[in-house]
Amino acid sequence: MIISTVEGLTKIAQGVRADGKTIGLVPTMGALHEGHLSLIRRARAENDVVFVSIFVNPVQFNNKEDLVKYPRTLENDVKLIGEYADFIFAPTVEEVFPTPPTEEYDFGQVANVMEGAARPGHFNGVGVIVGRLFSWVNPHKSYFGEKDYQQIAVIRELVRIGNHSTEIVPCPIVREPNGLAMSSRNRRLTPEEFETAAQIHQILLKSTEIKGDVPEIKAFVESEIAKVPAFTLDYFEMADDTTLQTVHSFSEAKGVMGFITVYIGAVRLIDNIRYR
Ligand code: PAF
């Protein structure tokens, strides 16, 4: 069933809770792919009732062209979701934001680096919509993909700040057969760019075999990316997997991951990999 009003959403979710059933929420911006479907299937397996939201959230786009070009494929999304979700919340922008949002979050250090530094206002915009969804649906569990690893750290802060009771369930990245991390933005790549983009993951994979510390791995990734003429590196950072702060040596953190953002033409792709 498709719900388009906030009032309808909250009423249904309250009813489900009152019946003693568990709720799983999968927030999305639509243009669904196998990555989203893996979240939705997991939500289906772990909850009595599943809500999927489909909303291209204008306040998290710091780049207007990206917002305009973001694919909108509601009819197909509804077909793909099929029986996996009980309710699809697909509101208009006016329904979600009858007046411009005023929430100002301070997510602290996890939000100030990488995507937070590269895309001013982005995480606040994510917090605005996800915080509202949490309040409206009050889900027992909420599902997010690890391609946006930093976003998950920010959402954990959102849960803490907003006293939400939902459990955040991180789900592994789903990849194309060529290794490219699935993303709605991949639809904007030409077939040639799509093949080239696979090198992002291949380079990250090779970097896990480098015998050396953080500087050697960083140098390897940066030089390999520079060898591909179609790529413009935005950043490659190696960071603590919990605080998201840059590390200069493996000795600085228990868990270390690499986070990369690469432009192919105007399309911005992100990926990550775990080193330890
Ligand atoms: O990851 C996304 O697709 C979006 O940032 C989210 C969590 C649906 C909020 O708009």
PDB file of C-alpha atoms and ligand atoms in Angstrom:
ATOM      1  CA  MET A   1       0.000   0.000   0.000  1.00  0.00           C
ATOM      2  CA  ILE A   2       1.308   3.431  -0.960  1.00  0.00           C
ATOM      3  CA  ILE A   3       0.972   6.208   1.617  1.00  0.00           C
ATOM      4  CA  SER A   4       1.452   9.819   0.588  1.00  0.00           C
ATOM      5  CA  THR A   5       0.594  11.777   3.733  1.00  0.00           C
ATOM      6  CA  VAL A   6       2.440  12.154   7.021  1.00  0.00           C
ATOM      7  CA  GLU A   7      -0.846  11.823   8.885  1.00  0.00           C
ATOM      8  CA  GLY A   8      -1.592   8.507   7.151  1.00  0.00           C
ATOM      9  CA  LEU A   9       1.937   7.263   7.833  1.00  0.00           C
ATOM     10  CA  THR A  10       1.898   8.038  11.559  1.00  0.00           C
ATOM     11  CA  LYS A  11      -1.605   6.604  12.035  1.00  0.00           C
ATOM     12  CA  ILE A  12      -0.705   3.320  10.332  1.00  0.00           C
ATOM     13  CA  ALA A  13       2.610   3.005  12.161  1.00  0.00           C
ATOM     14  CA  GLN A  14       0.939   3.707  15.523  1.00  0.00           C
ATOM     15  CA  GLY A  15      -1.675   1.056  14.733  1.00  0.00           C
ATOM     16  CA  VAL A  16       1.008  -1.509  13.925  1.00  0.00           C
ATOM     17  CA  ARG A  17       2.784  -0.758  17.215  1.00  0.00           C
ATOM     18  CA  ALA A  18      -0.509  -0.937  19.126  1.00  0.00           C
ATOM     19  CA  ASP A  19      -1.029  -4.436  17.676  1.00  0.00           C
ATOM     20  CA  GLY A  20       2.288  -5.447  19.265  1.00  0.00           C
ATOM     21  CA  LYS A  21       4.025  -5.926  15.910  1.00  0.00           C
ATOM     22  CA  THR A  22       7.612  -4.989  15.100  1.00  0.00           C
ATOM     23  CA  ILE A  23       8.397  -2.384  12.449  1.00  0.00           C
ATOM     24  CA  GLY A  24      11.375  -2.292  10.077  1.00  0.00           C
ATOM     25  CA  LEU A  25      12.042   0.942   8.172  1.00  0.00           C
ATOM     26  CA  VAL A  26      14.122   1.301   5.012  1.00  0.00           C
ATOM     27  CA  PRO A  27      14.588   4.982   4.082  1.00  0.00           C
ATOM     28  CA  THR A  28      15.481   5.470   0.395  1.00  0.00           C
ATOM     29  CA  MET A  29      15.521   8.126  -2.291  1.00  0.00           C
ATOM     30  CA  GLY A  30      14.119   5.654  -4.820  1.00  0.00           C
ATOM     31  CA  ALA A  31      15.749   4.624  -8.110  1.00  0.00           C
ATOM     32  CA  LEU A  32      16.016   1.303  -6.354  1.00  0.00           C
ATOM     33  CA  HIS A  33      18.662  -1.273  -7.180  1.00  0.00           C
ATOM     34  CA  GLU A  34      19.767  -4.603  -5.734  1.00  0.00           C
ATOM     35  CA  GLY A  35      21.537  -2.764  -2.884  1.00  0.00           C
ATOM     36  CA  HIS A  36      18.257  -1.268  -1.672  1.00  0.00           C
ATOM     37  CA  LEU A  37      16.464  -4.564  -2.223  1.00  0.00           C
ATOM     38  CA  SER A  38      18.985  -6.318   0.028  1.00  0.00           C
ATOM     39  CA  LEU A  39      18.032  -3.872   2.819  1.00  0.00           C
ATOM     40  CA  ILE A  40      14.316  -4.359   2.181  1.00  0.00           C
ATOM     41  CA  ARG A  41      14.609  -8.172   2.165  1.00  0.00           C
ATOM     42  CA  ARG A  42      16.562  -8.067   5.400  1.00  0.00           C
ATOM     43  CA  ALA A  43      13.907  -5.819   6.948  1.00  0.00           C
ATOM     44  CA  ARG A  44      11.265  -8.311   5.742  1.00  0.00           C
ATOM     45  CA  ALA A  45      13.116 -11.196   7.393  1.00  0.00           C
ATOM     46  CA  GLU A  46      13.593  -9.420  10.730  1.00  0.00           C
ATOM     47  CA  ASN A  47      10.287  -7.561  11.309  1.00  0.00           C
ATOM     48  CA  ASP A  48       6.537  -8.178  11.247  1.00  0.00           C
ATOM     49  CA  VAL A  49       5.810  -5.076   9.163  1.00  0.00           C
ATOM     50  CA  VAL A  50       8.089  -3.265   6.693  1.00  0.00           C
ATOM     51  CA  PHE A  51       7.913   0.401   5.687  1.00  0.00           C
ATOM     52  CA  VAL A  52       9.993   1.723   2.777  1.00  0.00           C
ATOM     53  CA  SER A  53      10.192   5.468   2.216  1.00  0.00           C
ATOM     54  CA  ILE A  54      10.870   6.854  -1.251  1.00  0.00           C
ATOM     55  CA  PHE A  55      11.680  10.536  -1.150  1.00  0.00           C
ATOM     56  CA  VAL A  56      14.292  12.517  -3.051  1.00  0.00           C
ATOM     57  CA  ASN A  57      15.145  14.799  -0.176  1.00  0.00           C
ATOM     58  CA  PRO A  58      16.009  18.241  -1.586  1.00  0.00           C
ATOM     59  CA  VAL A  59      17.610  19.509   1.630  1.00  0.00           C
ATOM     60  CA  GLN A  60      20.468  16.990   1.538  1.00  0.00           C
ATOM     61  CA  PHE A  61      21.641  18.030  -1.949  1.00  0.00           C
ATOM     62  CA  ASN A  62      24.313  20.702  -1.794  1.00  0.00           C
ATOM     63  CA  ASN A  63      24.555  20.530  -5.594  1.00  0.00           C
ATOM     64  CA  LYS A  64      21.464  21.676  -7.483  1.00  0.00           C
ATOM     65  CA  GLU A  65      22.361  19.844 -10.697  1.00  0.00           C
ATOM     66  CA  ASP A  66      22.686  16.580  -8.747  1.00  0.00           C
ATOM     67  CA  LEU A  67      19.173  17.102  -7.320  1.00  0.00           C
ATOM     68  CA  VAL A  68      17.685  17.854 -10.733  1.00  0.00           C
ATOM     69  CA  LYS A  69      19.418  14.867 -12.360  1.00  0.00           C
ATOM     70  CA  TYR A  70      18.688  12.423  -9.546  1.00  0.00           C
ATOM     71  CA  PRO A  71      16.708   9.567 -11.157  1.00  0.00           C
ATOM     72  CA  ARG A  72      13.029   9.353 -10.214  1.00  0.00           C
ATOM     73  CA  THR A  73      11.470   5.987 -11.057  1.00  0.00           C
ATOM     74  CA  LEU A  74       8.575   5.546  -8.607  1.00  0.00           C
ATOM     75  CA  GLU A  75       6.476   3.199 -10.746  1.00  0.00           C
ATOM     76  CA  ASN A  76       9.357   0.824 -11.292  1.00  0.00           C
ATOM     77  CA  ASP A  77      10.423   1.105  -7.627  1.00  0.00           C
ATOM     78  CA  VAL A  78       6.960   0.034  -6.488  1.00  0.00           C
ATOM     79  CA  LYS A  79       7.149  -3.000  -8.800  1.00  0.00           C
ATOM     80  CA  LEU A  80      10.615  -3.951  -7.525  1.00  0.00           C
ATOM     81  CA  ILE A  81       9.516  -3.724  -3.895  1.00  0.00           C
ATOM     82  CA  GLY A  82       6.561  -6.015  -4.634  1.00  0.00           C
ATOM     83  CA  GLU A  83       5.644  -8.078  -1.596  1.00  0.00           C
ATOM     84  CA  TYR A  84       8.785  -7.247   0.361  1.00  0.00           C
ATOM     85  CA  ALA A  85       7.264  -4.171   1.978  1.00  0.00           C
ATOM     86  CA  ASP A  86       3.829  -3.663   3.490  1.00  0.00           C
ATOM     87  CA  PHE A  87       3.834   0.120   3.165  1.00  0.00           C
ATOM     88  CA  ILE A  88       5.606   2.504   0.809  1.00  0.00           C
ATOM     89  CA  PHE A  89       5.728   6.120   1.952  1.00  0.00           C
ATOM     90  CA  ALA A  90       6.093   8.281  -1.170  1.00  0.00           C
ATOM     91  CA  PRO A  91       5.232  11.879  -0.250  1.00  0.00           C
ATOM     92  CA  THR A  92       5.638  15.130  -2.164  1.00  0.00           C
ATOM     93  CA  VAL A  93       8.206  17.709  -1.088  1.00  0.00           C
ATOM     94  CA  GLU A  94       5.343  19.962   0.123  1.00  0.00           C
ATOM     95  CA  GLU A  95       4.004  17.169   2.319  1.00  0.00           C
ATOM     96  CA  VAL A  96       7.347  16.642   4.058  1.00  0.00           C
ATOM     97  CA  PHE A  97       8.311  20.320   4.121  1.00  0.00           C
ATOM     98  CA  PRO A  98       5.150  22.451   4.247  1.00  0.00           C
ATOM     99  CA  THR A  99       7.520  25.132   5.531  1.00  0.00           C
ATOM    100  CA  PRO A 100      11.313  25.182   5.120  1.00  0.00           C
ATOM    101  CA  PRO A 101      12.932  22.911   7.738  1.00  0.00           C
ATOM    102  CA  THR A 102      14.729  24.620  10.615  1.00  0.00           C
ATOM    103  CA  GLU A 103      16.388  21.675  12.371  1.00  0.00           C
ATOM    104  CA  GLU A 104      20.080  22.366  13.029  1.00  0.00           C
ATOM    105  CA  TYR A 105      22.022  19.321  14.153  1.00  0.00           C
ATOM    106  CA  ASP A 106      25.475  19.142  15.639  1.00  0.00           C
ATOM    107  CA  PHE A 107      26.634  15.622  14.883  1.00  0.00           C
ATOM    108  CA  GLY A 108      30.150  16.382  16.108  1.00  0.00           C
ATOM    109  CA  GLN A 109      33.369  15.068  14.634  1.00  0.00           C
ATOM    110  CA  VAL A 110      31.905  12.176  12.596  1.00  0.00           C
ATOM    111  CA  ALA A 111      30.097  14.699  10.399  1.00  0.00           C
ATOM    112  CA  ASN A 112      32.893  17.243   9.947  1.00  0.00           C
ATOM    113  CA  VAL A 113      35.230  15.151   7.790  1.00  0.00           C
ATOM    114  CA  MET A 114      35.074  13.603   4.301  1.00  0.00           C
ATOM    115  CA  GLU A 115      31.473  13.866   2.984  1.00  0.00           C
ATOM    116  CA  GLY A 116      30.711  16.417   5.698  1.00  0.00           C
ATOM    117  CA  ALA A 117      33.613  18.615   4.619  1.00  0.00           C
ATOM    118  CA  ALA A 118      33.061  18.047   0.884  1.00  0.00           C
ATOM    119  CA  ARG A 119      29.286  18.604   0.951  1.00  0.00           C
ATOM    120  CA  PRO A 120      28.360  21.425   3.359  1.00  0.00           C
ATOM    121  CA  GLY A 121      24.861  20.972   4.771  1.00  0.00           C
ATOM    122  CA  HIS A 122      24.511  17.440   3.396  1.00  0.00           C
ATOM    123  CA  PHE A 123      24.466  15.566   6.693  1.00  0.00           C
ATOM    124  CA  ASN A 124      22.189  18.109   8.322  1.00  0.00           C
ATOM    125  CA  GLY A 125      19.771  17.504   5.431  1.00  0.00           C
ATOM    126  CA  VAL A 126      20.018  13.735   5.910  1.00  0.00           C
ATOM    127  CA  GLY A 127      19.391  14.232   9.637  1.00  0.00           C
ATOM    128  CA  VAL A 128      16.308  16.350   8.915  1.00  0.00           C
ATOM    129  CA  ILE A 129      14.563  13.699   6.827  1.00  0.00           C
ATOM    130  CA  VAL A 130      15.725  10.620   8.717  1.00  0.00           C
ATOM    131  CA  GLY A 131      14.906  12.251  12.077  1.00  0.00           C
ATOM    132  CA  ARG A 132      11.390  13.043  10.846  1.00  0.00           C
ATOM    133  CA  LEU A 133      10.934   9.502   9.505  1.00  0.00           C
ATOM    134  CA  PHE A 134      12.057   8.056  12.841  1.00  0.00           C
ATOM    135  CA  SER A 135       9.535  10.267  14.675  1.00  0.00           C
ATOM    136  CA  TRP A 136       6.685   9.440  12.301  1.00  0.00           C
ATOM    137  CA  VAL A 137       7.262   5.671  12.011  1.00  0.00           C
ATOM    138  CA  ASN A 138       9.010   4.918  15.315  1.00  0.00           C
ATOM    139  CA  PRO A 139      10.582   1.785  13.826  1.00  0.00           C
ATOM    140  CA  HIS A 140      12.126  -0.977  15.921  1.00  0.00           C
ATOM    141  CA  LYS A 141      14.889  -1.378  13.333  1.00  0.00           C
ATOM    142  CA  SER A 142      16.141   0.846  10.490  1.00  0.00           C
ATOM    143  CA  TYR A 143      18.304  -0.329   7.613  1.00  0.00           C
ATOM    144  CA  PHE A 144      21.140   1.551   5.890  1.00  0.00           C
ATOM    145  CA  GLY A 145      23.760   0.485   3.319  1.00  0.00           C
ATOM    146  CA  GLU A 146      27.460   0.559   4.153  1.00  0.00           C
ATOM    147  CA  LYS A 147      28.358   2.266   0.869  1.00  0.00           C
ATOM    148  CA  ASP A 148      27.400   5.405   2.790  1.00  0.00           C
ATOM    149  CA  TYR A 149      29.423   4.283   5.794  1.00  0.00           C
ATOM    150  CA  GLN A 150      29.884   7.785   7.214  1.00  0.00           C
ATOM    151  CA  GLN A 151      26.141   8.403   6.916  1.00  0.00           C
ATOM    152  CA  ILE A 152      25.550   5.449   9.252  1.00  0.00           C
ATOM    153  CA  ALA A 153      27.877   7.000  11.854  1.00  0.00           C
ATOM    154  CA  VAL A 154      25.959  10.283  11.537  1.00  0.00           C
ATOM    155  CA  ILE A 155      22.609   8.511  11.873  1.00  0.00           C
ATOM    156  CA  ARG A 156      23.813   6.772  15.040  1.00  0.00           C
ATOM    157  CA  GLU A 157      24.485  10.271  16.415  1.00  0.00           C
ATOM    158  CA  LEU A 158      21.024  11.363  15.260  1.00  0.00           C
ATOM    159  CA  VAL A 159      19.509   8.465  17.231  1.00  0.00           C
ATOM    160  CA  ARG A 160      21.483   9.471  20.319  1.00  0.00           C
ATOM    161  CA  ILE A 161      20.705  13.206  20.044  1.00  0.00           C
ATOM    162  CA  GLY A 162      17.018  12.683  19.229  1.00  0.00           C
ATOM    163  CA  ASN A 163      16.529   9.879  21.773  1.00  0.00           C
ATOM    164  CA  HIS A 164      15.081   7.640  19.071  1.00  0.00           C
ATOM    165  CA  SER A 165      14.632   4.036  20.075  1.00  0.00           C
ATOM    166  CA  THR A 166      15.326   2.437  16.703  1.00  0.00           C
ATOM    167  CA  GLU A 167      18.174  -0.011  16.212  1.00  0.00           C
ATOM    168  CA  ILE A 168      20.420   0.913  13.266  1.00  0.00           C
ATOM    169  CA  VAL A 169      21.185  -2.105  11.094  1.00  0.00           C
ATOM    170  CA  PRO A 170      24.148  -1.570   8.737  1.00  0.00           C
ATOM    171  CA  CYS A 171      24.042  -3.752   5.608  1.00  0.00           C
ATOM    172  CA  PRO A 172      26.988  -4.759   3.388  1.00  0.00           C
ATOM    173  CA  ILE A 173      27.672  -3.027   0.058  1.00  0.00           C
ATOM    174  CA  VAL A 174      26.141  -4.820  -2.933  1.00  0.00           C
ATOM    175  CA  ARG A 175      28.304  -4.725  -6.049  1.00  0.00           C
ATOM    176  CA  GLU A 176      27.792  -5.048  -9.783  1.00  0.00           C
ATOM    177  CA  PRO A 177      29.409  -8.161 -11.320  1.00  0.00           C
ATOM    178  CA  ASN A 178      32.360  -5.912 -12.325  1.00  0.00           C
ATOM    179  CA  GLY A 179      32.843  -4.808  -8.704  1.00  0.00           C
ATOM    180  CA  LEU A 180      31.338  -1.307  -8.912  1.00  0.00           C
ATOM    181  CA  ALA A 181      29.356  -0.475  -5.766  1.00  0.00           C
ATOM    182  CA  MET A 182      25.673  -0.271  -6.657  1.00  0.00           C
ATOM    183  CA  SER A 183      24.342   3.282  -6.615  1.00  0.00           C
ATOM    184  CA  SER A 184      21.393   5.091  -8.127  1.00  0.00           C
ATOM    185  CA  ARG A 185      23.929   7.472  -9.649  1.00  0.00           C
ATOM    186  CA  ASN A 186      25.410   4.612 -11.734  1.00  0.00           C
ATOM    187  CA  ARG A 187      22.453   5.064 -14.106  1.00  0.00           C
ATOM    188  CA  ARG A 188      23.994   8.334 -15.191  1.00  0.00           C
ATOM    189  CA  LEU A 189      27.185   6.605 -16.424  1.00  0.00           C
ATOM    190  CA  THR A 190      27.664   5.718 -20.099  1.00  0.00           C
ATOM    191  CA  PRO A 191      28.382   1.985 -20.700  1.00  0.00           C
ATOM    192  CA  GLU A 192      32.058   2.877 -21.129  1.00  0.00           C
ATOM    193  CA  GLU A 193      32.139   4.922 -17.907  1.00  0.00           C
ATOM    194  CA  PHE A 194      30.366   2.079 -16.102  1.00  0.00           C
ATOM    195  CA  GLU A 195      33.217  -0.289 -17.022  1.00  0.00           C
ATOM    196  CA  THR A 196      35.877   2.298 -16.126  1.00  0.00           C
ATOM    197  CA  ALA A 197      34.193   2.984 -12.777  1.00  0.00           C
ATOM    198  CA  ALA A 198      34.773  -0.655 -11.783  1.00  0.00           C
ATOM    199  CA  GLN A 199      38.444   0.226 -11.387  1.00  0.00           C
ATOM    200  CA  ILE A 200      37.648   2.156  -8.204  1.00  0.00           C
ATOM    201  CA  HIS A 201      36.909  -1.080  -6.360  1.00  0.00           C
ATOM    202  CA  GLN A 202      39.705  -2.968  -8.137  1.00  0.00           C
ATOM    203  CA  ILE A 203      42.269  -0.350  -7.035  1.00  0.00           C
ATOM    204  CA  LEU A 204      40.956  -0.412  -3.455  1.00  0.00           C
ATOM    205  CA  LEU A 205      41.123  -4.216  -3.428  1.00  0.00           C
ATOM    206  CA  LYS A 206      44.727  -4.198  -4.683  1.00  0.00           C
ATOM    207  CA  SER A 207      45.596  -1.618  -2.026  1.00  0.00           C
ATOM    208  CA  THR A 208      44.742  -4.127   0.715  1.00  0.00           C
ATOM    209  CA  GLU A 209      47.710  -6.194  -0.477  1.00  0.00           C
ATOM    210  CA  ILE A 210      50.271  -3.381  -0.154  1.00  0.00           C
ATOM    211  CA  LYS A 211      52.942  -4.225   2.365  1.00  0.00           C
ATOM    212  CA  GLY A 212      53.245  -0.938   4.157  1.00  0.00           C
ATOM    213  CA  ASP A 213      51.533   1.509   6.449  1.00  0.00           C
ATOM    214  CA  VAL A 214      48.939   4.206   5.766  1.00  0.00           C
ATOM    215  CA  PRO A 215      51.195   6.568   3.706  1.00  0.00           C
ATOM    216  CA  GLU A 216      52.196   3.757   1.314  1.00  0.00           C
ATOM    217  CA  ILE A 217      48.564   2.702   0.788  1.00  0.00           C
ATOM    218  CA  LYS A 218      47.437   6.293   0.268  1.00  0.00           C
ATOM    219  CA  ALA A 219      50.225   6.888  -2.268  1.00  0.00           C
ATOM    220  CA  PHE A 220      49.302   3.691  -4.129  1.00  0.00           C
ATOM    221  CA  VAL A 221      45.581   4.507  -4.368  1.00  0.00           C
ATOM    222  CA  GLU A 222      46.172   8.132  -5.354  1.00  0.00           C
ATOM    223  CA  SER A 223      48.676   7.202  -8.079  1.00  0.00           C
ATOM    224  CA  GLU A 224      46.512   4.371  -9.481  1.00  0.00           C
ATOM    225  CA  ILE A 225      43.439   6.625  -9.629  1.00  0.00           C
ATOM    226  CA  ALA A 226      45.523   9.333 -11.342  1.00  0.00           C
ATOM    227  CA  LYS A 227      46.460   6.824 -14.079  1.00  0.00           C
ATOM    228  CA  VAL A 228      42.805   6.626 -15.212  1.00  0.00           C
ATOM    229  CA  PRO A 229      42.141   9.714 -17.359  1.00  0.00           C
ATOM    230  CA  ALA A 230      38.369   9.583 -16.792  1.00  0.00           C
ATOM    231  CA  PHE A 231      38.783   9.847 -12.988  1.00  0.00           C
ATOM    232  CA  THR A 232      39.067  12.983 -10.882  1.00  0.00           C
ATOM    233  CA  LEU A 233      39.812  12.088  -7.287  1.00  0.00           C
ATOM    234  CA  ASP A 234      37.855  14.142  -4.755  1.00  0.00           C
ATOM    235  CA  TYR A 235      39.441  12.439  -1.761  1.00  0.00           C
ATOM    236  CA  PHE A 236      40.870   9.195  -0.491  1.00  0.00           C
ATOM    237  CA  GLU A 237      41.065   9.111   3.292  1.00  0.00           C
ATOM    238  CA  MET A 238      42.110   6.377   5.662  1.00  0.00           C
ATOM    239  CA  ALA A 239      40.203   6.719   8.890  1.00  0.00           C
ATOM    240  CA  ASP A 240      39.250   5.145  12.201  1.00  0.00           C
ATOM    241  CA  ASP A 241      36.155   3.007  11.512  1.00  0.00           C
ATOM    242  CA  THR A 242      34.290   4.451  14.530  1.00  0.00           C
ATOM    243  CA  THR A 243      35.355   8.083  14.892  1.00  0.00           C
ATOM    244  CA  LEU A 244      35.878   8.551  11.117  1.00  0.00           C
ATOM    245  CA  GLN A 245      38.936  10.673  11.922  1.00  0.00           C
ATOM    246  CA  THR A 246      41.998  10.430   9.666  1.00  0.00           C
ATOM    247  CA  VAL A 247      44.731   8.037  10.730  1.00  0.00           C
ATOM    248  CA  HIS A 248      48.358   8.359   9.680  1.00  0.00           C
ATOM    249  CA  SER A 249      49.363   4.906  10.850  1.00  0.00           C
ATOM    250  CA  PHE A 250      47.563   1.622  11.542  1.00  0.00           C
ATOM    251  CA  SER A 251      48.754   1.891  15.141  1.00  0.00           C
ATOM    252  CA  GLU A 252      46.334   4.818  15.680  1.00  0.00           C
ATOM    253  CA  ALA A 253      43.099   2.816  15.484  1.00  0.00           C
ATOM    254  CA  LYS A 254      41.738  -0.663  16.031  1.00  0.00           C
ATOM    255  CA  GLY A 255      39.663  -0.624  12.848  1.00  0.00           C
ATOM    256  CA  VAL A 256      40.910   1.249   9.774  1.00  0.00           C
ATOM    257  CA  MET A 257      38.988   1.836   6.555  1.00  0.00           C
ATOM    258  CA  GLY A 258      39.642   3.637   3.286  1.00  0.00           C
ATOM    259  CA  PHE A 259      37.039   6.061   1.951  1.00  0.00           C
ATOM    260  CA  ILE A 260      37.128   7.253  -1.630  1.00  0.00           C
ATOM    261  CA  THR A 261      35.169   9.711  -3.751  1.00  0.00           C
ATOM    262  CA  VAL A 262      35.812   9.897  -7.465  1.00  0.00           C
ATOM    263  CA  TYR A 263      34.213  11.947 -10.222  1.00  0.00           C
ATOM    264  CA  ILE A 264      33.627  10.445 -13.648  1.00  0.00           C
ATOM    265  CA  GLY A 265      32.497  13.425 -15.658  1.00  0.00           C
ATOM    266  CA  ALA A 266      29.825  15.063 -13.485  1.00  0.00           C
ATOM    267  CA  VAL A 267      28.927  11.832 -11.655  1.00  0.00           C
ATOM    268  CA  ARG A 268      30.285  11.553  -8.125  1.00  0.00           C
ATOM    269  CA  LEU A 269      30.833   7.993  -6.922  1.00  0.00           C
ATOM    270  CA  ILE A 270      31.793   6.861  -3.436  1.00  0.00           C
ATOM    271  CA  ASP A 271      33.117   3.576  -2.115  1.00  0.00           C
ATOM    272  CA  ASN A 272      35.026   2.220   0.845  1.00  0.00           C
ATOM    273  CA  ILE A 273      37.103  -0.740   1.961  1.00  0.00           C
ATOM    274  CA  ARG A 274      38.225  -2.204   5.264  1.00  0.00           C
ATOM    275  CA  TYR A 275      41.954  -2.663   5.927  1.00  0.00           C
ATOM    276  CA  ARG A 276      41.683  -4.030   9.460  1.00  0.00           C
TER     277      ARG A 276
HETATM  278  O1  PAF B   1      21.122   7.039   1.734  1.00  0.00           O
HETATM  279  C1  PAF B   1      20.155   7.614   1.206  1.00  0.00           C
HETATM  280  O2  PAF B   1      19.615   7.172   0.188  1.00  0.00           O
HETATM  281  C2  PAF B   1      19.631   8.896   1.822  1.00  0.00           C
HETATM  282  O3  PAF B   1      20.652   9.665   2.331  1.00  0.00           O
HETATM  283  C3  PAF B   1      18.539   8.647   2.896  1.00  0.00           C
HETATM  284  C4  PAF B   1      19.103   7.891   4.088  1.00  0.00           C
HETATM  285  C5  PAF B   1      17.391   7.861   2.281  1.00  0.00           C
HETATM  286  C6  PAF B   1      17.991   9.983   3.398  1.00  0.00           C
HETATM  287  O4  PAF B   1      17.411  10.718   2.373  1.00  0.00           O
END
